[in-house]
mmCIF file of C-alpha atoms (C1' of nucleotides) in Angstrom:
data_model
loop_
_atom_site.group_PDB
_atom_site.id
_atom_site.type_symbol
_atom_site.label_atom_id
_atom_site.label_comp_id
_atom_site.label_asym_id
_atom_site.label_seq_id
_atom_site.Cartn_x
_atom_site.Cartn_y
_atom_site.Cartn_z
ATOM 1 C CA UNK A 279 139.239 86.377 126.476
ATOM 2 C CA UNK A 280 137.785 88.264 129.554
ATOM 3 C CA UNK A 281 135.254 86.805 131.729
ATOM 4 C CA UNK A 282 131.838 88.657 131.351
ATOM 5 C CA UNK A 283 131.036 90.653 134.234
ATOM 6 C CA UNK A 284 128.468 93.228 135.202
ATOM 7 C CA UNK A 285 129.386 97.030 136.041
ATOM 8 C CA UNK A 286 130.668 95.955 139.398
ATOM 9 C CA UNK A 287 133.059 93.328 138.204
ATOM 10 C CA UNK A 288 130.954 90.578 139.309
ATOM 11 C CA UNK A 289 129.940 87.873 136.725
ATOM 12 C CA UNK A 290 126.254 88.013 135.445
ATOM 13 C CA UNK A 291 126.016 84.343 134.867
ATOM 14 C CA UNK A 292 127.180 81.155 136.957
ATOM 15 C CA UNK A 293 127.318 77.832 135.256
ATOM 16 C CA UNK A 294 127.492 74.222 136.421
ATOM 17 C CA UNK A 295 128.274 72.739 132.993
ATOM 18 C CA UNK A 296 131.701 71.593 133.851
ATOM 19 C CA UNK A 297 130.621 69.952 136.955
ATOM 20 C CA UNK A 298 127.679 68.214 135.642
ATOM 21 C CA UNK A 299 129.809 67.126 132.709
ATOM 22 C CA UNK A 300 132.256 65.703 135.106
ATOM 23 C CA UNK A 301 129.841 63.818 137.215
ATOM 24 C CA UNK A 302 128.343 62.150 134.177
ATOM 25 C CA UNK A 303 132.011 61.542 132.569
ATOM 26 C CA UNK A 304 131.161 63.511 129.391
ATOM 27 C CA UNK A 305 133.552 65.437 127.281
ATOM 28 C CA UNK A 306 132.857 68.793 125.956
ATOM 29 C CA UNK A 307 132.726 67.191 122.433
ATOM 30 C CA UNK A 308 129.980 64.602 123.482
ATOM 31 C CA UNK A 309 127.828 67.502 125.210
ATOM 32 C CA UNK A 310 128.373 69.778 122.305
ATOM 33 C CA UNK A 311 127.164 67.037 119.827
ATOM 34 C CA UNK A 312 124.264 66.236 122.220
ATOM 35 C CA UNK A 313 123.125 69.823 121.903
ATOM 36 C CA UNK A 314 124.344 70.538 118.517
ATOM 37 C CA UNK A 315 126.950 73.104 118.804
ATOM 38 C CA UNK A 316 130.627 73.464 118.405
ATOM 39 C CA UNK A 317 132.546 72.006 121.060
ATOM 40 C CA UNK A 318 134.386 75.066 121.705
ATOM 41 C CA UNK A 319 131.410 76.782 122.387
ATOM 42 C CA UNK A 320 130.646 74.616 125.449
ATOM 43 C CA UNK A 321 134.501 75.646 126.432
ATOM 44 C CA UNK A 322 133.260 79.157 126.104
ATOM 45 C CA UNK A 323 130.440 78.720 128.316
ATOM 46 C CA UNK A 324 132.106 77.007 130.996
ATOM 47 C CA UNK A 325 135.193 79.556 131.057
ATOM 48 C CA UNK A 326 132.012 82.205 131.571
ATOM 49 C CA UNK A 327 133.207 83.871 128.420
ATOM 50 C CA UNK A 328 129.849 83.659 126.718
ATOM 51 C CA UNK A 329 126.430 83.856 127.834
ATOM 52 C CA UNK A 330 124.189 81.259 125.805
ATOM 53 C CA UNK A 331 120.655 81.716 124.573
ATOM 54 C CA UNK A 332 117.941 80.637 126.260
ATOM 55 C CA UNK A 333 117.408 77.926 123.682
ATOM 56 C CA UNK A 334 120.949 76.588 123.839
ATOM 57 C CA UNK A 335 120.472 76.787 128.022
ATOM 58 C CA UNK A 336 117.627 74.643 127.694
ATOM 59 C CA UNK A 337 118.909 71.998 125.528
ATOM 60 C CA UNK A 338 121.780 71.822 127.757
ATOM 61 C CA UNK A 339 119.789 71.352 130.647
ATOM 62 C CA UNK A 340 117.508 68.796 128.850
ATOM 63 C CA UNK A 341 120.689 66.760 128.244
ATOM 64 C CA UNK A 342 121.434 66.632 131.794
ATOM 65 C CA UNK A 343 117.815 66.039 132.828
ATOM 66 C CA UNK A 344 117.629 69.349 134.889
ATOM 67 C CA UNK A 345 115.856 72.622 135.161
ATOM 68 C CA UNK A 346 117.626 75.561 133.825
ATOM 69 C CA UNK A 347 118.152 76.818 137.059
ATOM 70 C CA UNK A 348 120.242 73.746 138.203
ATOM 71 C CA UNK A 349 122.686 74.681 135.457
ATOM 72 C CA UNK A 350 122.830 78.260 135.123
ATOM 73 C CA UNK A 351 122.216 80.947 137.806
ATOM 74 C CA UNK A 352 122.262 84.670 138.213
ATOM 75 C CA UNK A 353 123.646 84.170 141.780
ATOM 76 C CA UNK A 354 126.838 82.250 142.651
ATOM 77 C CA UNK A 355 125.979 78.400 143.190
ATOM 78 C CA UNK A 356 126.492 76.871 146.518
ATOM 79 C CA UNK A 357 128.645 73.924 146.227
ATOM 80 C CA UNK A 358 126.257 70.649 145.445
ATOM 81 C CA UNK A 359 127.956 68.613 148.403
ATOM 82 C CA UNK A 360 126.834 71.601 150.772
ATOM 83 C CA UNK A 361 123.213 71.258 149.894
ATOM 84 C CA UNK A 362 123.212 67.418 149.882
ATOM 85 C CA UNK A 363 125.182 67.109 153.163
ATOM 86 C CA UNK A 364 124.330 70.387 154.670
ATOM 87 C CA UNK A 365 126.791 73.064 155.862
ATOM 88 C CA UNK A 366 128.623 72.198 158.936
ATOM 89 C CA UNK A 367 130.864 74.902 160.578
ATOM 90 C CA UNK A 368 132.585 72.482 162.982
ATOM 91 C CA UNK A 369 133.270 68.914 162.468
ATOM 92 C CA UNK A 370 132.566 66.647 165.296
ATOM 93 C CA UNK B 125 110.597 90.899 110.724
ATOM 94 C CA UNK B 126 110.267 87.252 110.269
ATOM 95 C CA UNK B 127 109.541 84.701 112.896
ATOM 96 C CA UNK B 128 112.404 82.528 114.025
ATOM 97 C CA UNK B 129 112.123 78.964 112.782
ATOM 98 C CA UNK B 130 114.185 75.993 112.625
ATOM 99 C CA UNK B 131 114.928 74.072 109.488
ATOM 100 C CA UNK B 132 111.405 72.546 109.342
ATOM 101 C CA UNK B 133 109.516 75.950 109.583
ATOM 102 C CA UNK B 134 108.482 75.349 113.380
ATOM 103 C CA UNK B 135 109.538 77.841 115.771
ATOM 104 C CA UNK B 136 112.537 77.003 118.077
ATOM 105 C CA UNK B 137 111.135 78.889 120.957
ATOM 106 C CA UNK B 138 107.547 79.467 122.511
ATOM 107 C CA UNK B 139 107.109 81.936 125.213
ATOM 108 C CA UNK B 140 104.261 82.855 127.499
ATOM 109 C CA UNK B 141 105.494 86.308 128.315
ATOM 110 C CA UNK B 142 102.416 88.006 126.736
ATOM 111 C CA UNK B 143 99.953 85.942 128.595
ATOM 112 C CA UNK B 144 101.930 86.184 131.936
ATOM 113 C CA UNK B 145 101.836 89.727 131.359
ATOM 114 C CA UNK B 146 98.296 89.990 130.553
ATOM 115 C CA UNK B 147 97.431 87.743 133.653
ATOM 116 C CA UNK B 148 99.187 90.350 135.735
ATOM 117 C CA UNK B 149 97.939 93.528 134.124
ATOM 118 C CA UNK B 150 101.628 94.562 133.224
ATOM 119 C CA UNK B 151 102.521 96.532 130.083
ATOM 120 C CA UNK B 152 105.614 95.772 128.236
ATOM 121 C CA UNK B 153 107.077 98.767 129.524
ATOM 122 C CA UNK B 154 106.678 97.992 132.928
ATOM 123 C CA UNK B 155 107.956 94.515 132.558
ATOM 124 C CA UNK B 156 110.992 95.757 130.088
ATOM 125 C CA UNK B 157 111.677 98.262 133.235
ATOM 126 C CA UNK B 158 111.547 95.498 135.753
ATOM 127 C CA UNK B 159 114.275 93.307 133.854
ATOM 128 C CA UNK B 160 116.195 96.294 132.654
ATOM 129 C CA UNK B 161 115.664 96.113 129.127
ATOM 130 C CA UNK B 162 113.978 98.304 126.316
ATOM 131 C CA UNK B 163 110.320 98.023 126.011
ATOM 132 C CA UNK B 164 110.781 97.030 122.435
ATOM 133 C CA UNK B 165 112.761 94.113 123.285
ATOM 134 C CA UNK B 166 109.702 92.463 125.164
ATOM 135 C CA UNK B 167 107.644 93.152 122.151
ATOM 136 C CA UNK B 168 110.242 91.230 119.762
ATOM 137 C CA UNK B 169 110.405 88.471 122.230
ATOM 138 C CA UNK B 170 106.613 88.017 122.318
ATOM 139 C CA UNK B 171 106.169 88.127 118.714
ATOM 140 C CA UNK B 172 109.041 85.522 118.419
ATOM 141 C CA UNK B 173 111.276 87.574 116.639
ATOM 142 C CA UNK B 174 114.087 87.451 119.129
ATOM 143 C CA UNK B 175 115.310 84.540 121.232
ATOM 144 C CA UNK B 176 116.527 86.051 124.529
ATOM 145 C CA UNK B 177 119.883 85.193 126.259
ATOM 146 C CA UNK B 178 119.449 82.884 129.058
ATOM 147 C CA UNK B 179 120.262 85.961 131.503
ATOM 148 C CA UNK B 180 117.228 88.049 130.206
ATOM 149 C CA UNK B 181 114.931 84.809 130.201
ATOM 150 C CA UNK B 182 115.787 83.987 133.986
ATOM 151 C CA UNK B 183 115.345 87.723 134.794
ATOM 152 C CA UNK B 184 111.966 87.744 133.172
ATOM 153 C CA UNK B 185 110.997 84.423 134.951
ATOM 154 C CA UNK B 186 112.161 85.748 138.145
ATOM 155 C CA UNK B 187 109.691 89.053 137.733
ATOM 156 C CA UNK B 188 106.951 86.464 137.265
ATOM 157 C CA UNK B 189 108.217 84.313 139.970
ATOM 158 C CA UNK B 190 108.290 81.289 138.070
ATOM 159 C CA UNK B 191 111.063 78.797 136.432
ATOM 160 C CA UNK B 192 112.337 79.569 133.212
ATOM 161 C CA UNK B 193 110.395 76.376 131.692
ATOM 162 C CA UNK B 194 107.145 78.048 132.621
ATOM 163 C CA UNK B 195 107.674 81.134 130.524
ATOM 164 C CA UNK B 196 109.836 79.621 127.771
ATOM 165 C CA UNK B 197 109.651 76.154 126.165
ATOM 166 C CA UNK B 198 111.307 74.399 123.115
ATOM 167 C CA UNK B 199 107.784 72.634 122.639
ATOM 168 C CA UNK B 200 104.561 74.396 122.172
ATOM 169 C CA UNK B 201 102.711 75.213 125.367
ATOM 170 C CA UNK B 202 99.628 73.426 126.413
ATOM 171 C CA UNK B 203 96.824 76.035 127.412
ATOM 172 C CA UNK B 204 97.197 76.842 131.052
ATOM 173 C CA UNK B 205 93.428 76.317 131.157
ATOM 174 C CA UNK B 206 93.807 72.802 130.213
ATOM 175 C CA UNK B 207 96.434 72.075 132.628
ATOM 176 C CA UNK B 208 94.498 73.607 135.461
ATOM 177 C CA UNK B 209 91.212 72.082 134.662
ATOM 178 C CA UNK B 210 91.986 69.115 132.653
ATOM 179 C CA UNK B 211 91.383 68.432 128.874
ATOM 180 C CA UNK B 212 87.936 67.205 128.345
ATOM 181 C CA UNK B 213 86.817 65.943 124.794
ATOM 182 C CA UNK B 214 83.192 66.238 125.441
ATOM 183 C CA UNK B 215 81.256 68.508 127.717
ATOM 184 C CA UNK B 216 78.815 66.803 129.989
ATOM 185 C "C1'" DT C 10 87.364 115.652 120.308
ATOM 186 C "C1'" DC C 11 91.813 115.501 122.356
ATOM 187 C "C1'" DG C 12 95.318 113.140 124.662
ATOM 188 C "C1'" DG C 13 97.714 109.570 126.153
ATOM 189 C "C1'" DC C 14 99.007 104.656 126.514
ATOM 190 C "C1'" DA C 15 99.966 100.031 124.450
ATOM 191 C "C1'" DT C 16 101.162 98.139 120.557
ATOM 192 C "C1'" DG C 17 103.059 97.201 115.601
ATOM 193 C "C1'" DT C 18 106.522 98.307 111.970
ATOM 194 C "C1'" DA C 19 111.016 100.052 110.261
ATOM 195 C "C1'" DG C 20 115.561 101.031 110.306
ATOM 196 C "C1'" DT C 21 120.212 101.851 112.183
ATOM 197 C "C1'" DA C 22 124.118 100.753 114.920
ATOM 198 C "C1'" DC C 23 126.372 98.063 118.252
ATOM 199 C "C1'" DA C 24 127.836 94.333 120.758
ATOM 200 C "C1'" DT C 25 127.682 89.590 121.702
ATOM 201 C "C1'" DT C 26 127.010 84.590 120.236
ATOM 202 C "C1'" DT C 27 128.172 80.954 117.586
ATOM 203 C "C1'" DG C 28 131.000 78.551 113.883
ATOM 204 C "C1'" DC C 29 135.262 77.369 112.661
ATOM 205 C "C1'" DT C 30 140.344 76.742 112.176
ATOM 206 C "C1'" DA C 31 144.862 76.346 113.905
ATOM 207 C "C1'" DC C 32 147.884 75.500 117.271
ATOM 208 C "C1'" DA C 33 149.944 74.314 121.879
ATOM 209 C "C1'" DT C 34 149.884 71.569 126.351
ATOM 210 C "C1'" DG C 35 148.982 67.815 129.339
ATOM 211 C "C1'" DC C 36 147.666 63.262 130.336
ATOM 212 C "C1'" DC C 37 147.089 58.693 129.526
ATOM 213 C "C1'" DG C 38 147.307 53.919 127.107
ATOM 214 C "C1'" DA C 39 149.436 51.166 123.585
ATOM 215 C "C1'" DT D 90 157.905 56.794 122.923
ATOM 216 C "C1'" DC D 91 154.109 57.789 120.010
ATOM 217 C "C1'" DG D 92 149.255 58.862 119.314
ATOM 218 C "C1'" DG D 93 144.995 60.332 120.467
ATOM 219 C "C1'" DC D 94 141.967 62.720 123.489
ATOM 220 C "C1'" DA D 95 140.731 66.770 126.336
ATOM 221 C "C1'" DT D 96 141.465 71.290 126.999
ATOM 222 C "C1'" DG D 97 143.105 76.335 126.450
ATOM 223 C "C1'" DT D 98 144.228 80.253 123.511
ATOM 224 C "C1'" DA D 99 143.758 83.186 119.407
ATOM 225 C "C1'" DG D 100 142.202 84.581 115.463
ATOM 226 C "C1'" DC D 101 138.252 85.910 111.780
ATOM 227 C "C1'" DA D 102 133.638 85.724 109.797
ATOM 228 C "C1'" DA D 103 128.625 85.598 110.280
ATOM 229 C "C1'" DA D 104 124.397 85.431 112.478
ATOM 230 C "C1'" DT D 105 121.466 87.491 116.079
ATOM 231 C "C1'" DG D 106 120.431 89.917 120.277
ATOM 232 C "C1'" DT D 107 119.583 94.470 122.299
ATOM 233 C "C1'" DA D 108 119.113 99.637 122.220
ATOM 234 C "C1'" DC D 109 117.107 103.433 120.490
ATOM 235 C "C1'" DT D 110 114.354 106.576 117.458
ATOM 236 C "C1'" DA D 111 110.421 107.504 114.735
ATOM 237 C "C1'" DC D 112 106.008 107.085 113.052
ATOM 238 C "C1'" DA D 113 101.281 104.634 112.476
ATOM 239 C "C1'" DT D 114 97.224 102.424 114.723
ATOM 240 C "C1'" DG D 115 93.435 101.631 118.201
ATOM 241 C "C1'" DC D 116 91.488 102.168 122.397
ATOM 242 C "C1'" DC D 117 90.089 104.436 126.298
ATOM 243 C "C1'" DG D 118 89.183 108.092 129.469
ATOM 244 C "C1'" DA D 119 88.745 113.291 130.614
#
DNA sequence: TCGGCATGTAGTACATTTGCTACATGCCGA
DNA sequence: TCGGCATGTAGCAAATGTACTACATGCCGA
C-alpha cells in the first residue's frame, strides 16, 4: 500500500502516533481499544497509509493528553529530543 | 442530508467554522479557496453533515490562526462571549 | 427592478477511510 | 521448543468525504 503524498511526492501528513505509543509502552491494540477503532487502523495511520478523520485524530490526541498538533502535523516533526535539549551542531 | 450523530443522537463533532468566518467577514468561498476545497464542502462542514479529515481541519485552523481544538470539538462549545466575559447567572 | 453574492438543497461520481479476516514474521517468556 | 503478542501485508466490503453541477431563495446595492 503506497504512502499518501501530495503532487510533489511529499507526505501531506506526519504523525507521532508510533513514538507516543512507544513512550507510553502502549500496543496498537491498546490504543485502538482506547479510541474505539480496529487495531489495523492504527497501523495504517502510523505507516502513513491513511489520513484520519478529525474525530479520530482528536480521540487519539485525547488518549495521549496532547493537542492534535502534537500528534499530527502538516509539516515534518522535529525530533522531540531536539526540542527538549536543543539542537547542537557540535558536541563540546 | 441528515446531521451526523453518534448512537445516542448527539453530534460527534461540533464546529465554530461559521462563527469564525463571520467574525472575520469571510465568505464560504473565500475560506474554501484559502484551504483548497470546494465551497460547498465548507457548507457541509458548517451544517455538521460532514466530518472533515484531519488534514482539512488543520488547514482550516491554520487559516484562522488557531489550534484545531478552537475550531472543532468533540464536546459542545461554550459561547466565546461567556469564555471572554465570564458566565453570570444574574445581572447586577 | 435587476443583478450579483451568499447560502441551502439535491443528486451524481469518485476516492479514501474504516472494519474485518487471514496469514506471515519476529521476538520473548514459560 | 512452543505459544502468544506485536507487527506487516493483502484482500474485500461498506461507509463517508470531497468535487462538482444545477437550481432556489433572500438580501443588498446600483
